[in-house]
Amino acid sequence: MAIEQCDVDTAFLYEKLEPEIYMELPEGLRELLELAEAQDEDDVVCMLLQSLYGLK
């Protein structure tokens, strides 16, 4: 009889988020918004739709 086992540490890494979670813009994205001429780019945040690695 052969038994195989697999452990996936990141199985739920990209699950959908139930509560609304917002984050500050990562470096580089602010420059992209400036190119797109976004208004009030100082107050812009990202709403996460899926989990990020290390999100607690």
mmCIF file of N, CA and C in Angstrom:
data_model
loop_
_atom_site.group_PDB
_atom_site.id
_atom_site.type_symbol
_atom_site.label_atom_id
_atom_site.label_comp_id
_atom_site.label_asym_id
_atom_site.label_seq_id
_atom_site.Cartn_x
_atom_site.Cartn_y
_atom_site.Cartn_z
ATOM 1 N N MET A 1 0.838 -1.163 0.000
ATOM 2 C CA MET A 1 0.000 0.000 0.000
ATOM 3 C C MET A 1 0.895 1.241 0.000
ATOM 4 N N ALA A 2 0.631 2.154 -0.928
ATOM 5 C CA ALA A 2 1.396 3.394 -1.026
ATOM 6 C C ALA A 2 0.550 4.557 -0.521
ATOM 7 N N ILE A 3 1.157 5.379 0.312
ATOM 8 C CA ILE A 3 0.468 6.556 0.840
ATOM 9 C C ILE A 3 1.288 7.779 0.462
ATOM 10 N N GLU A 4 0.606 8.767 -0.077
ATOM 11 C CA GLU A 4 1.273 10.015 -0.439
ATOM 12 C C GLU A 4 0.641 11.152 0.340
ATOM 13 N N GLN A 5 1.452 12.140 0.657
ATOM 14 C CA GLN A 5 0.966 13.286 1.414
ATOM 15 C C GLN A 5 1.523 14.552 0.797
ATOM 16 N N CYS A 6 0.742 15.594 0.835
ATOM 17 C CA CYS A 6 1.180 16.881 0.301
ATOM 18 C C CYS A 6 0.722 17.976 1.258
ATOM 19 N N ASP A 7 1.597 18.893 1.573
ATOM 20 C CA ASP A 7 1.258 20.010 2.446
ATOM 21 C C ASP A 7 1.507 21.298 1.667
ATOM 22 N N VAL A 8 0.467 22.074 1.478
ATOM 23 C CA VAL A 8 0.587 23.326 0.732
ATOM 24 C C VAL A 8 0.414 24.481 1.716
ATOM 25 N N ASP A 9 1.504 25.186 1.991
ATOM 26 C CA ASP A 9 1.462 26.291 2.953
ATOM 27 C C ASP A 9 0.626 27.467 2.456
ATOM 28 N N THR A 10 0.578 27.654 1.165
ATOM 29 C CA THR A 10 -0.108 28.825 0.614
ATOM 30 C C THR A 10 -1.430 28.463 -0.056
ATOM 31 N N ALA A 11 -2.102 27.450 0.434
ATOM 32 C CA ALA A 11 -3.348 26.996 -0.189
ATOM 33 C C ALA A 11 -4.417 28.081 -0.180
ATOM 34 N N PHE A 12 -4.454 28.899 0.867
ATOM 35 C CA PHE A 12 -5.475 29.939 0.962
ATOM 36 C C PHE A 12 -4.886 31.331 0.751
ATOM 37 N N LEU A 13 -3.775 31.395 0.059
ATOM 38 C CA LEU A 13 -3.079 32.660 -0.141
ATOM 39 C C LEU A 13 -3.933 33.662 -0.905
ATOM 40 N N TYR A 14 -4.669 33.208 -1.887
ATOM 41 C CA TYR A 14 -5.409 34.125 -2.750
ATOM 42 C C TYR A 14 -6.916 34.028 -2.554
ATOM 43 N N GLU A 15 -7.355 33.736 -1.349
ATOM 44 C CA GLU A 15 -8.786 33.637 -1.108
ATOM 45 C C GLU A 15 -9.427 35.023 -1.164
ATOM 46 N N LYS A 16 -10.709 35.050 -1.468
ATOM 47 C CA LYS A 16 -11.460 36.306 -1.504
ATOM 48 C C LYS A 16 -11.581 36.848 -0.082
ATOM 49 N N LEU A 17 -11.538 38.165 0.051
ATOM 50 C CA LEU A 17 -11.624 38.795 1.365
ATOM 51 C C LEU A 17 -13.072 39.128 1.690
ATOM 52 N N GLU A 18 -13.513 38.764 2.869
ATOM 53 C CA GLU A 18 -14.885 39.057 3.292
ATOM 54 C C GLU A 18 -15.013 40.497 3.795
ATOM 55 N N PRO A 19 -14.192 40.946 4.755
ATOM 56 C CA PRO A 19 -14.308 42.355 5.157
ATOM 57 C C PRO A 19 -13.586 43.233 4.142
ATOM 58 N N GLU A 20 -14.004 44.484 4.032
ATOM 59 C CA GLU A 20 -13.297 45.411 3.147
ATOM 60 C C GLU A 20 -11.980 45.803 3.808
ATOM 61 N N ILE A 21 -10.883 45.623 3.090
ATOM 62 C CA ILE A 21 -9.555 45.955 3.604
ATOM 63 C C ILE A 21 -8.905 46.916 2.618
ATOM 64 N N TYR A 22 -8.361 48.012 3.149
ATOM 65 C CA TYR A 22 -7.712 49.024 2.329
ATOM 66 C C TYR A 22 -6.243 49.106 2.717
ATOM 67 N N MET A 23 -5.408 49.521 1.767
ATOM 68 C CA MET A 23 -3.986 49.673 2.039
ATOM 69 C C MET A 23 -3.468 50.925 1.350
ATOM 70 N N GLU A 24 -2.354 51.446 1.860
ATOM 71 C CA GLU A 24 -1.704 52.576 1.208
ATOM 72 C C GLU A 24 -1.124 52.111 -0.117
ATOM 73 N N LEU A 25 -0.917 53.048 -1.019
ATOM 74 C CA LEU A 25 -0.378 52.695 -2.327
ATOM 75 C C LEU A 25 1.065 52.223 -2.215
ATOM 76 N N PRO A 26 1.414 51.148 -2.916
ATOM 77 C CA PRO A 26 2.808 50.706 -2.935
ATOM 78 C C PRO A 26 3.667 51.683 -3.735
ATOM 79 N N GLU A 27 4.974 51.649 -3.475
ATOM 80 C CA GLU A 27 5.894 52.510 -4.220
ATOM 81 C C GLU A 27 5.763 52.237 -5.708
ATOM 82 N N GLY A 28 5.829 53.267 -6.499
ATOM 83 C CA GLY A 28 5.730 53.109 -7.943
ATOM 84 C C GLY A 28 4.321 53.342 -8.461
ATOM 85 N N LEU A 29 3.323 52.993 -7.681
ATOM 86 C CA LEU A 29 1.944 53.185 -8.123
ATOM 87 C C LEU A 29 1.558 54.657 -8.068
ATOM 88 N N ARG A 30 2.124 55.383 -7.113
ATOM 89 C CA ARG A 30 1.840 56.818 -7.016
ATOM 90 C C ARG A 30 2.296 57.533 -8.292
ATOM 91 N N GLU A 31 3.458 57.158 -8.824
ATOM 92 C CA GLU A 31 3.942 57.761 -10.064
ATOM 93 C C GLU A 31 3.013 57.423 -11.228
ATOM 94 N N LEU A 32 2.469 56.223 -11.228
ATOM 95 C CA LEU A 32 1.532 55.815 -12.266
ATOM 96 C C LEU A 32 0.262 56.662 -12.210
ATOM 97 N N LEU A 33 -0.205 56.964 -11.009
ATOM 98 C CA LEU A 33 -1.380 57.817 -10.859
ATOM 99 C C LEU A 33 -1.096 59.237 -11.325
ATOM 100 N N GLU A 34 0.117 59.713 -11.078
ATOM 101 C CA GLU A 34 0.483 61.045 -11.550
ATOM 102 C C GLU A 34 0.464 61.092 -13.071
ATOM 103 N N LEU A 35 0.919 60.022 -13.717
ATOM 104 C CA LEU A 35 0.874 59.963 -15.175
ATOM 105 C C LEU A 35 -0.567 59.942 -15.684
ATOM 106 N N ALA A 36 -1.460 59.331 -14.926
ATOM 107 C CA ALA A 36 -2.870 59.261 -15.311
ATOM 108 C C ALA A 36 -3.622 60.520 -14.878
ATOM 109 N N GLU A 37 -2.902 61.463 -14.283
ATOM 110 C CA GLU A 37 -3.463 62.732 -13.833
ATOM 111 C C GLU A 37 -4.614 62.536 -12.852
ATOM 112 N N ALA A 38 -4.429 61.646 -11.900
ATOM 113 C CA ALA A 38 -5.440 61.419 -10.867
ATOM 114 C C ALA A 38 -5.504 62.634 -9.951
ATOM 115 N N GLN A 39 -6.685 63.000 -9.542
ATOM 116 C CA GLN A 39 -6.857 64.140 -8.646
ATOM 117 C C GLN A 39 -6.706 63.674 -7.209
ATOM 118 N N ASP A 40 -6.154 64.540 -6.383
ATOM 119 C CA ASP A 40 -5.974 64.253 -4.955
ATOM 120 C C ASP A 40 -5.275 62.920 -4.725
ATOM 121 N N GLU A 41 -4.164 62.689 -5.424
ATOM 122 C CA GLU A 41 -3.493 61.395 -5.288
ATOM 123 C C GLU A 41 -2.932 61.148 -3.898
ATOM 124 N N ASP A 42 -2.879 62.176 -3.042
ATOM 125 C CA ASP A 42 -2.408 61.974 -1.671
ATOM 126 C C ASP A 42 -3.407 61.177 -0.841
ATOM 127 N N ASP A 43 -4.675 61.220 -1.215
ATOM 128 C CA ASP A 43 -5.717 60.547 -0.442
ATOM 129 C C ASP A 43 -6.146 59.218 -1.051
ATOM 130 N N VAL A 44 -5.449 58.754 -2.059
ATOM 131 C CA VAL A 44 -5.851 57.538 -2.759
ATOM 132 C C VAL A 44 -5.334 56.309 -2.014
ATOM 133 N N VAL A 45 -6.186 55.301 -1.853
ATOM 134 C CA VAL A 45 -5.803 54.023 -1.262
ATOM 135 C C VAL A 45 -6.286 52.910 -2.182
ATOM 136 N N CYS A 46 -5.820 51.703 -1.935
ATOM 137 C CA CYS A 46 -6.248 50.534 -2.709
ATOM 138 C C CYS A 46 -7.183 49.687 -1.857
ATOM 139 N N MET A 47 -8.277 49.232 -2.447
ATOM 140 C CA MET A 47 -9.142 48.274 -1.771
ATOM 141 C C MET A 47 -8.743 46.893 -2.260
ATOM 142 N N LEU A 48 -8.383 46.021 -1.334
ATOM 143 C CA LEU A 48 -7.952 44.678 -1.704
ATOM 144 C C LEU A 48 -9.158 43.807 -2.011
ATOM 145 N N LEU A 49 -9.091 43.089 -3.129
ATOM 146 C CA LEU A 49 -10.154 42.159 -3.496
ATOM 147 C C LEU A 49 -9.788 40.734 -3.121
ATOM 148 N N GLN A 50 -8.471 40.466 -3.062
ATOM 149 C CA GLN A 50 -7.980 39.148 -2.669
ATOM 150 C C GLN A 50 -6.874 39.326 -1.645
ATOM 151 N N SER A 51 -6.632 38.283 -0.888
ATOM 152 C CA SER A 51 -5.628 38.323 0.165
ATOM 153 C C SER A 51 -4.227 38.491 -0.418
ATOM 154 N N LEU A 52 -3.365 39.141 0.335
ATOM 155 C CA LEU A 52 -1.955 39.266 -0.015
ATOM 156 C C LEU A 52 -1.138 38.410 0.943
ATOM 157 N N TYR A 53 0.000 37.930 0.482
ATOM 158 C CA TYR A 53 0.868 37.119 1.327
ATOM 159 C C TYR A 53 1.268 37.915 2.560
ATOM 160 N N GLY A 54 1.074 37.359 3.728
ATOM 161 C CA GLY A 54 1.447 38.009 4.973
ATOM 162 C C GLY A 54 0.357 38.877 5.575
ATOM 163 N N LEU A 55 -0.798 38.979 4.922
ATOM 164 C CA LEU A 55 -1.901 39.774 5.453
ATOM 165 C C LEU A 55 -2.474 39.098 6.689
ATOM 166 N N LYS A 56 -2.600 39.859 7.761
ATOM 167 C CA LYS A 56 -3.130 39.281 9.006
ATOM 168 C C LYS A 56 -4.362 40.017 9.420
#
